[in-house]
Coordinates of C-alpha atoms in Angstrom, one line a residue:
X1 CA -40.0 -16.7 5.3
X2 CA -42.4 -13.9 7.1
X3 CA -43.7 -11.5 5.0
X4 CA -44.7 -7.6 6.2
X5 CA -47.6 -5.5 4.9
X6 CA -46.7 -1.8 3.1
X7 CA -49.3 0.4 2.6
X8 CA -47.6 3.2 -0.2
X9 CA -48.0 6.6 0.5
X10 CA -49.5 7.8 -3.1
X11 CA -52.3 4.9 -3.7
X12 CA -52.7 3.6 -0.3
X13 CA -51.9 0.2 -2.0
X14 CA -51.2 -2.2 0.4
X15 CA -48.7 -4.3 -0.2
X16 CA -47.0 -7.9 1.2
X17 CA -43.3 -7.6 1.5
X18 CA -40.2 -10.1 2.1
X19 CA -38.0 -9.8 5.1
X20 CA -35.3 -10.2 2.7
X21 CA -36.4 -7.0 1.5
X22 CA -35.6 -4.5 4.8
X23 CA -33.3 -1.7 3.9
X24 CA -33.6 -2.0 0.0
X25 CA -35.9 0.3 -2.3
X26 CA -38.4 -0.9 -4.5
X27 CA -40.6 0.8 -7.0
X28 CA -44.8 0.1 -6.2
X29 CA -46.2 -2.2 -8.3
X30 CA -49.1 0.1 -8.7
X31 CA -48.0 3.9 -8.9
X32 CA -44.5 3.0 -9.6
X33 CA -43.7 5.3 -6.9
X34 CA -40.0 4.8 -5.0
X35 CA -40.8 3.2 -1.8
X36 CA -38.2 2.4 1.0
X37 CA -37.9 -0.3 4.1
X38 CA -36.3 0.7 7.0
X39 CA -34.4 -1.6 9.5
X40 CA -37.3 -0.7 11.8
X41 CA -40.5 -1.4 9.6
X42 CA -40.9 -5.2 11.0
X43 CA -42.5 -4.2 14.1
X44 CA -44.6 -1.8 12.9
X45 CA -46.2 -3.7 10.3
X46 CA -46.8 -6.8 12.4
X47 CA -48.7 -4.4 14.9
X48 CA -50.5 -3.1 12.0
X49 CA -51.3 -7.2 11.0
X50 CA -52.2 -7.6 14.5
X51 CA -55.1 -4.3 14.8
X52 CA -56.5 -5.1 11.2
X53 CA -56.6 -9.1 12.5
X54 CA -58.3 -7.4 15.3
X55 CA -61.2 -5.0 13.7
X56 CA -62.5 -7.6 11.3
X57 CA -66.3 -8.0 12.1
X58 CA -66.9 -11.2 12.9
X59 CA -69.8 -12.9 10.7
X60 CA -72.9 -13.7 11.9
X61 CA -75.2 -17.4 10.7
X62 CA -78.0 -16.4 9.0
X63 CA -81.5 -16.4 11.1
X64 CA -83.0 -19.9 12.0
X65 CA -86.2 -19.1 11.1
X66 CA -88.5 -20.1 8.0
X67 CA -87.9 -18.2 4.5
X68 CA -91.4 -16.8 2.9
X69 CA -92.2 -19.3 0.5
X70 CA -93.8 -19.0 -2.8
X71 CA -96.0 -21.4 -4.1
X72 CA -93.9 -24.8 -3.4
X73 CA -91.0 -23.2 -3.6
X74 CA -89.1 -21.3 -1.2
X75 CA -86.6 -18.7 -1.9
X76 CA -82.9 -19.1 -0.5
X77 CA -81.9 -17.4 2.5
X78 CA -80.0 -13.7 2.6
X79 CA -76.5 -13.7 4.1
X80 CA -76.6 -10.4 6.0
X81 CA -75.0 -7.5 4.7
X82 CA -72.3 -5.4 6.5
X83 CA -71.2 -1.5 5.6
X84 CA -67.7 -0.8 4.1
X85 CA -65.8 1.8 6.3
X86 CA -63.1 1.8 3.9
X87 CA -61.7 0.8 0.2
X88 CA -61.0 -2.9 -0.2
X89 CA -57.0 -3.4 0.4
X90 CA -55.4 -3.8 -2.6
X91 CA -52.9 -6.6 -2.0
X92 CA -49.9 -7.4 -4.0
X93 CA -47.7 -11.0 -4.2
X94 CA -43.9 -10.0 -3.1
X95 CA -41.2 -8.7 -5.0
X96 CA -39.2 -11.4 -7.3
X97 CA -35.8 -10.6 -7.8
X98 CA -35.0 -10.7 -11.2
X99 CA -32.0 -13.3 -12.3
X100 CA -29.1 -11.7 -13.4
X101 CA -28.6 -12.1 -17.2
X102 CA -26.3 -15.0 -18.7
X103 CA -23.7 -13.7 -20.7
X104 CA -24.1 -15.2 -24.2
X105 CA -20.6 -15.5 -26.2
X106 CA -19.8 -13.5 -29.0
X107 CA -18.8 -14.5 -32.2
X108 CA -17.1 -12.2 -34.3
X109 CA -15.8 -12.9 -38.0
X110 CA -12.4 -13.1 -36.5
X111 CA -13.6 -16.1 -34.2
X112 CA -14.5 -18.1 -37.2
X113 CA -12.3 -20.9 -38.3
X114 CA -10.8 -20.4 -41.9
X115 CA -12.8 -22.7 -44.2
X116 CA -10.9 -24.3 -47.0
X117 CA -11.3 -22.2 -50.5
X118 CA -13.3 -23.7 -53.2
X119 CA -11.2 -24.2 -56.7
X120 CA -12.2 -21.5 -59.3
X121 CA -14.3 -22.0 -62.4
X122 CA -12.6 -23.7 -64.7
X123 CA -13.6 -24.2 -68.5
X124 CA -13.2 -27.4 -70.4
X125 CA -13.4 -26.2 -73.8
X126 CA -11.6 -29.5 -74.9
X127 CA -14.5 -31.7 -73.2
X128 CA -17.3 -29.9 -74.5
X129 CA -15.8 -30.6 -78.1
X130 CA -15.3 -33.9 -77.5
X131 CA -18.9 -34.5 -76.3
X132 CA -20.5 -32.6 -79.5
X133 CA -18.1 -34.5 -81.7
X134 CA -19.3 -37.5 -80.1
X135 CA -23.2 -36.8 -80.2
X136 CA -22.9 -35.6 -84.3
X137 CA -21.0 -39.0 -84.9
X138 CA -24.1 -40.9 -83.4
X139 CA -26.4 -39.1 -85.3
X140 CA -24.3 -39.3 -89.0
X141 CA -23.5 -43.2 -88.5
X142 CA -27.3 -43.7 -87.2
X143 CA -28.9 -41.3 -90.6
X144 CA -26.2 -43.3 -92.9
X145 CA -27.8 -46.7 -91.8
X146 CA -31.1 -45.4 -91.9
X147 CA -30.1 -43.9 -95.6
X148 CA -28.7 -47.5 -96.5
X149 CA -31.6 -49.3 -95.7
X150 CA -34.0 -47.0 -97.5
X151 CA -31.8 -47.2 -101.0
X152 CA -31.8 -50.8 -100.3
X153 CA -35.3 -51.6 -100.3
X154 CA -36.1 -49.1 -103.5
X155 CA -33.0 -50.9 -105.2
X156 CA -34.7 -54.4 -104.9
X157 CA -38.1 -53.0 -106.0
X158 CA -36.7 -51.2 -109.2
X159 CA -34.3 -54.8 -110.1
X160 CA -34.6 -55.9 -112.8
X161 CA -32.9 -59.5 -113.2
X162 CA -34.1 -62.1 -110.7
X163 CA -29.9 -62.4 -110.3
X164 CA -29.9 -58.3 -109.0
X165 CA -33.2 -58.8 -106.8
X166 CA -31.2 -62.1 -104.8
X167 CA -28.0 -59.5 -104.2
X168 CA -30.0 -56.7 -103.6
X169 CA -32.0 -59.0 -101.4
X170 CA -29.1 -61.0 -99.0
X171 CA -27.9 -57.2 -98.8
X172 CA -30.8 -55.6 -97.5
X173 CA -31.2 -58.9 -94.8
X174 CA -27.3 -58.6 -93.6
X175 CA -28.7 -54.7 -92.9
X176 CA -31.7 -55.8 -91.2
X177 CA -30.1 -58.3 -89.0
X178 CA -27.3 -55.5 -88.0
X179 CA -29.5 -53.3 -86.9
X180 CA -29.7 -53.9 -83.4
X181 CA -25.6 -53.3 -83.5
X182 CA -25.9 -50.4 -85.4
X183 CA -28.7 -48.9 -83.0
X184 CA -26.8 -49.6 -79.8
X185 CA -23.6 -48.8 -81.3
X186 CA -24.7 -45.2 -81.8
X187 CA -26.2 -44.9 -78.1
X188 CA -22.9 -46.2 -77.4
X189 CA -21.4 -43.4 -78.6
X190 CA -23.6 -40.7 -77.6
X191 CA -23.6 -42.1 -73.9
X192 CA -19.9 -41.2 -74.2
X193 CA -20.5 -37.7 -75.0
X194 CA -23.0 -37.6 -72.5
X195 CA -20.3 -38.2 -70.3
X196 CA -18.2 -35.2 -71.5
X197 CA -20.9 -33.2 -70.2
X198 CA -21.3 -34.8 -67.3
X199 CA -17.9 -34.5 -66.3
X200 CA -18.3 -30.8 -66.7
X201 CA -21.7 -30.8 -64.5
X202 CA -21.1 -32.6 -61.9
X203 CA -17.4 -30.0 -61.1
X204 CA -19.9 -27.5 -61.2
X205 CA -22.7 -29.0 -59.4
X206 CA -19.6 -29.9 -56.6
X207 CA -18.3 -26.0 -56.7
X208 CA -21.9 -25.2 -56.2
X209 CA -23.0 -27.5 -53.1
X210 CA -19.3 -25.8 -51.5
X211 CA -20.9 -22.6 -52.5
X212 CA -23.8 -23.6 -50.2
X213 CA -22.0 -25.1 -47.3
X214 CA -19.4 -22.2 -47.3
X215 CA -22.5 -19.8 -47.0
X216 CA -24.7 -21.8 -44.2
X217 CA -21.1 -21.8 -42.2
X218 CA -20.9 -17.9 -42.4
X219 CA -24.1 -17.4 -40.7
X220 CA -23.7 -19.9 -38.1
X221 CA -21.0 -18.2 -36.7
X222 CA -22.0 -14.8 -37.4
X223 CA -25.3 -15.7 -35.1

């Protein structure tokens, strides 16, 4: 596509133009001023192309002869130098229509898909007896062994008989021998109130992770 040289009346800017561009209006990329292309303006401004093609000065080689050297080195030759009649042309690239903007899709509150309702708080106050229940019954049967042995051992130190000593004795080893039961007989227990409260957490660690997801969903579609 042929472009066509404008110069604008204000800043004498001169400036390349599309075709495409004859009998629109566009503002001056320099001043900003208004300017307008007749139906006309294509012969004109290829005459104009045609004189300034014409009036450029044609350049001239530089003179054949020897430069003045100094010492072994000699100093470059001069391209000559012609006068200005005139400011350089200041030349813009053409116009580029802008695109028209995409419309983008709304989303409104009302466009958003109902999300299912997360259960309300509920309270377990049955659960969270039944776990402390659970943990104190550990921790009495684990202090009554621990009470047991300790009687048992001053018992057979303060006996008497050698008859006391051997009861006092085969009782403290029956205790001694249980004790692995008794120990994991207790964690037993509290492991199951542990799980009260777990029960308990992990509803309220669910109705929070909802909480989260409901929330990340609202401003998806608000955006």
């Amino acid at each position: 596509m042929s472009r066509l040289l404008v110069q604008c009346p204000n800043c004498q800017a001169r400036i390349k133009v599309s075709e495409r561009l004859i009998g629109k209006t566009k503002p001056c990329p320099r001043c900003q001023t208004v300017l307008q292309f007749p139906a006309d303006m294509a012969a004109v401004s290829r005459s104009e192309l045609s004189e300034d093609a014409g009036t450029t000065p044609p350049v001239e080689a530089p003179p054949a002869g020897p430069s003045k050297a100094v010492g072994n080195y000699a100093s470059p030759p001069v391209a000559p130098s012609y006068p200005s009649s005139s400011e350089p042309a200041f030349v813009e690239p053409e116009w580029i229509e802008e695109p028209l903007p995409v419309p983008q899709a709304e989303y409104s509150a009302k466009a958003m898909p109902s999300l299912p309702r997360l259960p309300t708080k509920r309270k377990y106050p049955v659960l969270v007896i039944m776990g402390y229940c659970f943990k104190v019954l550990a921790c009495i049967i684990l202090g009554l062994f621990i009470l047991a042995l300790f009687f048992g051992f001053i018992k057979y130190i303060i006996a008497d008989n050698p008859l006391e000593s051997a009861m006092v004795w085969a009782w403290l080893r029956v205790m001694l021998i249980s004790t692995p039961i008794a120990v994991f007989v207790c964690m037993l227990i509290w492991t199951v109130g542990e799980l009260m409260f777990m029960i308990i957490h992990f509803e309220e660690n669910v109705r929070a992770i909802g909480i989260g997801v409901l929330e990340l969903c609202k401003k998806y579609y608000s955006n």
